[in-house]
Coordinates of C-alpha atoms and ligand atoms in Angstrom, one line a residue:
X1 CA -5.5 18.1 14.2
X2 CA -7.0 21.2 12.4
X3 CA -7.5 20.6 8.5
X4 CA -6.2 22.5 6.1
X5 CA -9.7 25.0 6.3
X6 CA -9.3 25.2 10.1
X7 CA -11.6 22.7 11.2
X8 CA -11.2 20.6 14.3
X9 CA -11.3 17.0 14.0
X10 CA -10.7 17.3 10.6
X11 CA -7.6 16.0 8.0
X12 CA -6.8 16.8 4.6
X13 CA -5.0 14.6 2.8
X14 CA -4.9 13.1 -0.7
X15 CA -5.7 9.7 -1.1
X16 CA -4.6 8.2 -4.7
X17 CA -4.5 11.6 -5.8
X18 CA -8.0 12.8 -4.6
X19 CA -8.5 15.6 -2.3
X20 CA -10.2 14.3 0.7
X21 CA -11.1 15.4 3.8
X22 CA -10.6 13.1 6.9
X23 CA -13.1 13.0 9.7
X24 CA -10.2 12.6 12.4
X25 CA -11.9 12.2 16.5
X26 CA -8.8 12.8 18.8
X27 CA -6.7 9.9 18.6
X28 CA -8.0 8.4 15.8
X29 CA -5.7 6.3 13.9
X30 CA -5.2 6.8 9.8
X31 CA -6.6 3.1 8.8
X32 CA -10.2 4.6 11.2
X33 CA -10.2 7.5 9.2
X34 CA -9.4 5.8 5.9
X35 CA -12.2 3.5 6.4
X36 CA -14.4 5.5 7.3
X37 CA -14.3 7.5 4.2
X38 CA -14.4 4.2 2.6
X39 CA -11.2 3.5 1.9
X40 CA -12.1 -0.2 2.7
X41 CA -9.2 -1.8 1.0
X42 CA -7.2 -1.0 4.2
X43 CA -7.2 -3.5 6.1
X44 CA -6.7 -4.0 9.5
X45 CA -5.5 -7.3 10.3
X46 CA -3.9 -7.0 14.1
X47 CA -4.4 -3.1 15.0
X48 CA -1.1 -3.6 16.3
X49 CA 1.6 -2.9 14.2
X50 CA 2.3 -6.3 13.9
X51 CA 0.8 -7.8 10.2
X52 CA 1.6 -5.0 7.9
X53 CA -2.3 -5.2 5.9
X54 CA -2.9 -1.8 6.6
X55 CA 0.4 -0.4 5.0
X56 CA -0.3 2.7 3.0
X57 CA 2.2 5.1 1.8
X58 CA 2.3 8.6 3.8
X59 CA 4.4 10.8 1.2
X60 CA 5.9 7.7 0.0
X61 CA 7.0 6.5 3.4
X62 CA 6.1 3.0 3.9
X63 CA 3.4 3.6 7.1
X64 CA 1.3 1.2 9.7
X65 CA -2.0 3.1 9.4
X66 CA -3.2 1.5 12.3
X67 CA -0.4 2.8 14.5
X68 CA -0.5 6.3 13.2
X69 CA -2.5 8.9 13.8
X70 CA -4.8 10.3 11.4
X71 CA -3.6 14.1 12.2
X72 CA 0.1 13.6 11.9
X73 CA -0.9 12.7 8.2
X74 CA -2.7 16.3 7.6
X75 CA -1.4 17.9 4.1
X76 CA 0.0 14.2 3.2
X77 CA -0.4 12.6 -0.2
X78 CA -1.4 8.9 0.5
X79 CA -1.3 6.0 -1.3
X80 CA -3.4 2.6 -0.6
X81 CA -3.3 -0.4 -3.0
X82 CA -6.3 1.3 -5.7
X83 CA -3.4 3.9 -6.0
X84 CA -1.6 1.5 -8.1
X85 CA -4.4 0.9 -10.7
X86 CA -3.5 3.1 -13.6
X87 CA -6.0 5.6 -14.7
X88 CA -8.4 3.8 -16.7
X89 CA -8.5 1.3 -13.2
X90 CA -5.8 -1.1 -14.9
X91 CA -4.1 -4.0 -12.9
X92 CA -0.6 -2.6 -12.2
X93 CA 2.3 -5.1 -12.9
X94 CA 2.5 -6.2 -9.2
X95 CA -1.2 -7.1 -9.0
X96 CA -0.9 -8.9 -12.4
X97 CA 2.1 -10.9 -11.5
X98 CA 0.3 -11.9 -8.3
X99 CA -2.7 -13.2 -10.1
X100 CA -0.3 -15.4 -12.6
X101 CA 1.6 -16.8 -9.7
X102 CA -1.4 -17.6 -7.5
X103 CA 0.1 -15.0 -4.8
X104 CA -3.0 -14.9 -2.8
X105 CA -5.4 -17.0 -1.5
X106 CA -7.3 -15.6 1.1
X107 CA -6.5 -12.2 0.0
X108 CA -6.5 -10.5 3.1
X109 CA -2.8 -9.4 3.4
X110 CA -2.8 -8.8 -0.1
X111 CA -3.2 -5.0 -0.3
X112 CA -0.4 -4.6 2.5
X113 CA 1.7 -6.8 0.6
X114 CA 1.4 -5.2 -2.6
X115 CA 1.8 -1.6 -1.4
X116 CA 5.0 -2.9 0.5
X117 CA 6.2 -4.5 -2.7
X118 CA 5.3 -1.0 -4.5
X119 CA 7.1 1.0 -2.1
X120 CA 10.5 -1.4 -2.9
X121 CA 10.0 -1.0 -6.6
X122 CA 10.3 2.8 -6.5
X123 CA 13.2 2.7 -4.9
X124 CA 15.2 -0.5 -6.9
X125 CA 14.1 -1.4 -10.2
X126 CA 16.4 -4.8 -9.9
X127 CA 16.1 -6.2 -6.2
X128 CA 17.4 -9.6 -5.2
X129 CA 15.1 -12.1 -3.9
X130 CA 16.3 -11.7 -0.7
X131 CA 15.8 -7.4 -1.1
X132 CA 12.0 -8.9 -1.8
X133 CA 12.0 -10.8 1.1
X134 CA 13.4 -8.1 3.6
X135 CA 10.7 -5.7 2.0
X136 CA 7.9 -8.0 2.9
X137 CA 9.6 -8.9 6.3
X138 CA 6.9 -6.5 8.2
X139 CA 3.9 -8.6 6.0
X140 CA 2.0 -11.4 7.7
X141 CA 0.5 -13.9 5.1
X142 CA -1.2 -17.0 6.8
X143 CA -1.9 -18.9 3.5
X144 CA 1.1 -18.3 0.6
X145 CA 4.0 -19.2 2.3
X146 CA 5.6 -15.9 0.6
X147 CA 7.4 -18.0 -2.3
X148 CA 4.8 -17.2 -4.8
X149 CA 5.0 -13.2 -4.0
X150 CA 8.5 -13.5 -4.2
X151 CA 8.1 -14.8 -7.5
X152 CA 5.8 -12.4 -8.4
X153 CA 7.2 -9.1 -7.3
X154 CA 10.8 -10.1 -9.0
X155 CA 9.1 -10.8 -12.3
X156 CA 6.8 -7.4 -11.8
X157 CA 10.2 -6.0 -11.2
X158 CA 11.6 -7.3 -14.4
X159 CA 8.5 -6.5 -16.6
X160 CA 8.9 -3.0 -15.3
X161 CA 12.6 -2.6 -15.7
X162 CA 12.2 -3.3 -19.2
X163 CA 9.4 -1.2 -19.9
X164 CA 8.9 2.6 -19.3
X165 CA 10.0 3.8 -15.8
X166 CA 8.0 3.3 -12.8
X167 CA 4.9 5.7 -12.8
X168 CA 5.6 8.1 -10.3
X169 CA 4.1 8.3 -6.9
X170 CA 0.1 10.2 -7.1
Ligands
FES1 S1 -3.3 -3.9 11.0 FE1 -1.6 -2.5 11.0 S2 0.1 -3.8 11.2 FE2 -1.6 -5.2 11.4
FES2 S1 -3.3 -14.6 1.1 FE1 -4.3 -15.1 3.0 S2 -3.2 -14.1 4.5 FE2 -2.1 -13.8 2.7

């Protein structure tokens, strides 16, 4: 788990673009580490694998960052759900579209949810409503009822299609 300067216990990665190093114990999962560099928009809803709130993208790999460990992510560009604000910290289409459909309630799957939704975008700018669904399959929401995000990611989806291409992955 040596960092790119050598140090033990240490990661480097790039989280939304920004150099970081990772304190990384042995065994340490990504979402700890994350977290503890205050990436608290991670969130860790079952710490088993099984909710999908922590998702992140690990060199644009859809990834449980409470099931991996921190060093297997050494060198990695990763992207939480402030990696889809734009550079002056604008709402990206997804988020907007999930405020105007009233996509979350409690919020707490949210960021899992939308980086899942991200992750399908970049690889179909047209997906069917049941593509959505199978892309937020590994997502547990306790209060939507998933309609709503459907709703919202195929109209993101449409917005984007007819606008510029897809910003490409930081
Ligand atoms: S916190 Fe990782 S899948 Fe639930
Ligand atoms: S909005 Fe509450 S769990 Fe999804």
């Amino acid at each position: 788990m040596d960092g790119n300067d050598g140090s033990a216990g240490t990661v480097s990665v790039r989280v939304n673009g920004e150099p970081v190093t990772l304190a990384a114990e042995r065994g340490e999962t990504l979402i700890e580490s994350l977290r503890n560099a205050g990436h608290y928009e991670v969130k860790n809803g079952c710490d088993e694998g099984v909710c999908g709130s922590c998702n992140v993208l690990c060199d644009g790999e859809l990834t449980r960052a409470c099931l991996t460990p921190a060093s297997r992510c050494d060198g990695a560009d990763v992207t939480t759900v402030k990696g889809l604000l734009d550079d002056d910290n604008g709402l990206h289409a997804l988020q907007e579209e999930f405020l105007e459909h009233g996509a979350a309630q409690c919020g707490f799957c949210i960021p899992g949810v939308l980086v899942a939704a991200y992750h399908l975008l970049q690889r179909t700018t047209d997906p069917s409503d049941a593509e959505i669904a199978d892309a937020l399959s590994g997502n547990v929401c306790r209060c939507t009822g998933y309609a709503q995000q459907i709703e919202a990611i195929r109209d993101a989806a449409t917005r984007l299609d007819r606008a510029e291409p897809m910003e490409v992955e930081r």
